[in-house]
Amino acid sequence: MFFHTGSTPNGLPDELRAKLERLSFPTLGHYLEEGFVDPDVRRIVAAGGRVVGTAFTVRTTATDSTALHHAAGMIEPGQVLVLDTGGDRRHAPPLGEVVAAQLVARGAAGAVVDGVVTDVDEIERLGLTVHARGTSMLTTKLHGIDAGGVNVPVTCGGAVVRPGDAVLADANGVLAVPVDVLERIVDIALQDDAEEPELVAELRAGAPLGSLTGASETVDALLASDTPQ
């Protein structure tokens, strides 16, 4: 047997979720290098706005939607469907109106698909935010192939995503990292966000950015070190 099913992951701790709801997600890009999904996986349906939740992972084969149909009725409130299509870029997994309706009914926070989707107008009316590589009218079928899995480690846009990883997504992209990673840096990132309005105000008043961030001082030091003695 090649189909695998893991345990349903826990949700985000309430305190962490509250902090992430206030955070500008790109601020995390100043502190992290791993976990960022390929930028080609972009927001296709913005109905629900930003996405904050934990990964509920599904892996399918190129043409078979059996695993996703099975998994759609298992997702818990606040979880984000993260779908690994095995590299297929032609068949829209059955993330169309029907599966989206199931996800919304179950309280899913959103969906991230490393592939294409369909029925985007209908999904928008349902209110589900979806990130994907694009759209297609060619869909998968219920072939019942003994492959794929639910709540197993998957690859999405070049990033390894494990069940229960924190998933953050907005108009800028998608990030999926272990919860404890965010717990270690979220307060620092929030502090950065709090200081940014003052920085922008100084720039608008005419201050040079390099002087405010220390970059110009660093460049001066680099140039001085290259000066012949």
Short mmCIF file of C-alpha atoms in Angstrom, two decimals:
data_model
loop_
_atom_site.label_atom_id
_atom_site.label_comp_id
_atom_site.label_asym_id
_atom_site.label_seq_id
_atom_site.Cartn_x
_atom_site.Cartn_y
_atom_site.Cartn_z
CA MET A 1 0.00 0.00 0.00
CA PHE A 2 1.40 3.39 -1.00
CA PHE A 3 -1.26 5.74 0.43
CA HIS A 4 -0.36 7.25 3.82
CA THR A 5 -2.37 9.10 6.45
CA GLY A 6 -0.87 10.96 9.40
CA SER A 7 -2.40 12.54 12.48
CA THR A 8 -4.47 15.70 12.21
CA PRO A 9 -2.27 18.61 13.37
CA ASN A 10 -3.01 21.01 16.21
CA GLY A 11 -4.03 24.61 15.66
CA LEU A 12 -1.93 27.69 16.40
CA PRO A 13 -1.57 28.75 20.04
CA ASP A 14 -4.02 31.59 20.69
CA GLU A 15 -1.32 34.04 21.80
CA LEU A 16 0.78 33.43 18.70
CA ARG A 17 -2.23 33.71 16.41
CA ALA A 18 -3.16 37.07 17.94
CA LYS A 19 0.36 38.38 17.32
CA LEU A 20 0.46 37.09 13.76
CA GLU A 21 -2.85 38.78 13.00
CA ARG A 22 -1.14 42.12 13.76
CA LEU A 23 2.11 41.37 11.92
CA SER A 24 3.15 42.51 8.46
CA PHE A 25 4.24 39.14 7.02
CA PRO A 26 7.09 40.48 4.83
CA THR A 27 8.80 41.65 8.02
CA LEU A 28 9.61 37.99 8.66
CA GLY A 29 11.69 38.04 5.47
CA HIS A 30 14.27 40.11 7.37
CA TYR A 31 14.88 37.19 9.74
CA LEU A 32 14.16 33.97 7.84
CA GLU A 33 15.56 32.36 4.70
CA GLU A 34 13.74 29.01 4.63
CA GLY A 35 10.05 28.25 4.28
CA PHE A 36 9.18 30.80 1.60
CA VAL A 37 7.11 29.24 -1.17
CA ASP A 38 8.04 29.93 -4.82
CA PRO A 39 6.66 33.37 -5.80
CA ASP A 40 4.88 31.74 -8.73
CA VAL A 41 2.46 30.37 -6.14
CA ARG A 42 0.46 33.58 -5.82
CA ARG A 43 -2.91 34.69 -4.55
CA ILE A 44 -5.55 33.65 -7.09
CA VAL A 45 -8.65 34.25 -4.96
CA ALA A 46 -8.48 36.96 -2.29
CA ALA A 47 -11.99 36.51 -0.91
CA GLY A 48 -10.94 35.91 2.69
CA GLY A 49 -7.95 38.27 2.79
CA ARG A 50 -4.82 37.21 4.65
CA VAL A 51 -4.32 33.60 5.70
CA VAL A 52 -3.11 32.56 9.16
CA GLY A 53 -3.28 28.92 10.22
CA THR A 54 -1.60 25.55 10.45
CA ALA A 55 -0.86 23.23 7.54
CA PHE A 56 -3.23 20.39 6.73
CA THR A 57 -1.22 18.68 4.01
CA VAL A 58 -2.36 16.56 1.09
CA ARG A 59 -0.31 14.93 -1.66
CA THR A 60 -1.99 13.80 -4.88
CA THR A 61 -0.87 12.28 -8.16
CA ALA A 62 -1.09 14.25 -11.39
CA THR A 63 -4.57 13.14 -12.48
CA ASP A 64 -6.19 11.59 -9.39
CA SER A 65 -8.28 13.60 -6.91
CA THR A 66 -9.16 10.74 -4.55
CA ALA A 67 -6.84 11.84 -1.73
CA LEU A 68 -8.15 15.41 -1.74
CA HIS A 69 -11.81 14.40 -1.79
CA HIS A 70 -11.09 12.18 1.22
CA ALA A 71 -9.11 14.88 3.03
CA ALA A 72 -11.51 17.78 2.46
CA GLY A 73 -13.96 16.39 5.02
CA MET A 74 -11.22 16.04 7.65
CA ILE A 75 -9.78 19.55 7.81
CA GLU A 76 -10.34 21.41 11.07
CA PRO A 77 -11.22 25.09 11.69
CA GLY A 78 -8.22 27.40 11.31
CA GLN A 79 -6.20 24.93 9.25
CA VAL A 80 -4.82 25.70 5.79
CA LEU A 81 -5.01 23.09 3.04
CA VAL A 82 -1.51 22.74 1.53
CA LEU A 83 -1.68 20.63 -1.62
CA ASP A 84 1.29 18.96 -3.33
CA THR A 85 0.20 17.88 -6.82
CA GLY A 86 3.38 15.93 -7.55
CA GLY A 87 4.64 18.57 -9.97
CA ASP A 88 1.61 18.62 -12.26
CA ARG A 89 0.87 22.02 -13.81
CA ARG A 90 -1.94 21.09 -16.22
CA HIS A 91 -4.71 19.43 -14.20
CA ALA A 92 -6.59 21.56 -11.72
CA PRO A 93 -6.92 19.43 -8.62
CA PRO A 94 -10.53 19.24 -7.56
CA LEU A 95 -10.10 22.52 -5.75
CA GLY A 96 -13.09 23.94 -7.47
CA GLU A 97 -16.48 24.99 -6.20
CA VAL A 98 -17.46 21.69 -4.58
CA VAL A 99 -14.26 21.05 -2.62
CA ALA A 100 -14.00 24.73 -1.72
CA ALA A 101 -17.55 24.55 -0.33
CA GLN A 102 -16.48 21.63 1.84
CA LEU A 103 -13.40 23.51 3.08
CA VAL A 104 -15.46 26.57 3.94
CA ALA A 105 -18.05 24.45 5.74
CA ARG A 106 -15.25 22.87 7.79
CA GLY A 107 -13.81 26.28 8.72
CA ALA A 108 -10.58 26.12 6.70
CA ALA A 109 -8.47 29.28 6.85
CA GLY A 110 -7.43 29.03 3.20
CA ALA A 111 -5.76 26.83 0.59
CA VAL A 112 -2.28 26.80 -0.96
CA VAL A 113 -1.87 24.68 -4.10
CA ASP A 114 1.43 23.88 -5.82
CA GLY A 115 -0.39 23.64 -9.12
CA VAL A 116 -3.46 25.10 -10.81
CA VAL A 117 -7.07 25.47 -9.65
CA THR A 118 -10.47 25.97 -11.25
CA ASP A 119 -13.88 27.60 -10.57
CA VAL A 120 -12.23 30.76 -9.25
CA ASP A 121 -15.38 32.91 -9.54
CA GLU A 122 -17.37 30.39 -7.53
CA ILE A 123 -14.60 30.04 -4.94
CA GLU A 124 -14.53 33.80 -4.49
CA ARG A 125 -18.26 33.84 -3.81
CA LEU A 126 -17.75 31.11 -1.21
CA GLY A 127 -15.18 33.30 0.56
CA LEU A 128 -12.12 31.02 0.47
CA THR A 129 -8.69 32.57 -0.09
CA VAL A 130 -6.60 30.47 -2.49
CA HIS A 131 -2.95 30.68 -3.53
CA ALA A 132 -1.89 28.67 -6.59
CA ARG A 133 0.24 28.78 -9.73
CA GLY A 134 -2.69 29.58 -12.01
CA THR A 135 -5.99 28.26 -13.32
CA SER A 136 -7.14 25.54 -15.69
CA MET A 137 -10.35 24.00 -17.03
CA LEU A 138 -8.68 20.56 -17.24
CA THR A 139 -9.38 18.76 -13.97
CA THR A 140 -8.32 15.63 -12.12
CA LYS A 141 -10.57 12.58 -11.83
CA LEU A 142 -11.46 10.03 -9.14
CA HIS A 143 -9.16 7.26 -10.35
CA GLY A 144 -8.57 5.72 -6.92
CA ILE A 145 -4.83 5.35 -7.48
CA ASP A 146 -2.99 3.87 -4.49
CA ALA A 147 -0.67 6.86 -4.03
CA GLY A 148 -0.50 10.17 -2.25
CA GLY A 149 -1.35 10.91 1.34
CA VAL A 150 -3.00 13.08 3.97
CA ASN A 151 -1.13 14.89 6.75
CA VAL A 152 2.28 13.79 5.53
CA PRO A 153 5.29 16.00 4.72
CA VAL A 154 4.85 17.59 1.30
CA THR A 155 6.68 19.96 -1.01
CA CYS A 156 4.94 23.17 -2.00
CA GLY A 157 6.67 25.67 -4.23
CA GLY A 158 10.08 24.27 -3.28
CA ALA A 159 9.41 24.50 0.46
CA VAL A 160 9.03 21.42 2.65
CA VAL A 161 5.77 21.70 4.60
CA ARG A 162 4.97 19.42 7.53
CA PRO A 163 1.52 18.90 9.04
CA GLY A 164 1.03 21.52 11.73
CA ASP A 165 3.54 24.02 10.35
CA ALA A 166 2.41 27.62 10.58
CA VAL A 167 1.18 28.94 7.22
CA LEU A 168 1.05 32.68 6.52
CA ALA A 169 -0.13 34.00 3.16
CA ASP A 170 -1.09 37.36 1.71
CA ALA A 171 -0.76 39.31 -1.54
CA ASN A 172 3.05 39.10 -1.21
CA GLY A 173 3.35 35.31 -1.08
CA VAL A 174 3.30 32.28 1.22
CA LEU A 175 5.46 31.23 4.18
CA ALA A 176 5.30 27.83 5.91
CA VAL A 177 7.55 27.21 8.93
CA PRO A 178 7.43 25.30 12.22
CA VAL A 179 5.38 27.05 14.89
CA ASP A 180 8.32 27.29 17.30
CA VAL A 181 10.31 29.27 14.72
CA LEU A 182 7.65 31.98 14.68
CA GLU A 183 7.35 31.95 18.45
CA ARG A 184 11.05 32.85 18.69
CA ILE A 185 10.94 35.83 16.32
CA VAL A 186 7.41 37.22 16.26
CA ASP A 187 8.02 39.76 19.04
CA ILE A 188 11.13 41.09 17.29
CA ALA A 189 9.20 41.38 14.02
CA LEU A 190 6.34 43.20 15.73
CA GLN A 191 8.83 45.66 17.20
CA ASP A 192 10.17 46.30 13.70
CA ASP A 193 6.65 47.00 12.50
CA ALA A 194 6.10 49.40 15.38
CA GLU A 195 9.25 51.36 14.50
CA GLU A 196 8.59 51.55 10.75
CA PRO A 197 6.16 54.51 10.75
CA GLU A 198 8.79 56.69 12.47
CA LEU A 199 11.40 55.59 9.91
CA VAL A 200 9.08 56.43 7.01
CA ALA A 201 8.32 59.81 8.57
CA GLU A 202 12.04 60.61 8.77
CA LEU A 203 12.50 59.63 5.12
CA ARG A 204 9.62 61.85 4.07
CA ALA A 205 11.26 64.66 6.01
CA GLY A 206 14.38 64.28 3.88
CA ALA A 207 16.67 61.99 5.87
CA PRO A 208 18.79 59.59 3.71
CA LEU A 209 17.89 55.93 4.21
CA GLY A 210 21.50 54.76 4.42
CA SER A 211 22.19 57.09 7.33
CA LEU A 212 19.15 55.88 9.25
CA THR A 213 19.87 52.18 8.78
CA GLY A 214 23.66 52.35 9.12
CA ALA A 215 24.21 51.14 5.55
CA SER A 216 26.07 54.31 4.55
CA GLU A 217 28.43 53.99 7.50
CA THR A 218 29.13 50.40 6.49
CA VAL A 219 29.84 51.46 2.88
CA ASP A 220 32.21 54.18 4.11
CA ALA A 221 34.07 51.58 6.17
CA LEU A 222 34.30 49.24 3.18
CA LEU A 223 35.65 52.01 0.96
CA ALA A 224 38.16 53.02 3.62
CA SER A 225 39.44 49.45 3.91
CA ASP A 226 40.06 49.41 0.14
CA THR A 227 42.05 52.66 0.20
CA PRO A 228 45.79 52.08 -0.43
CA GLN A 229 47.89 52.88 2.61
#
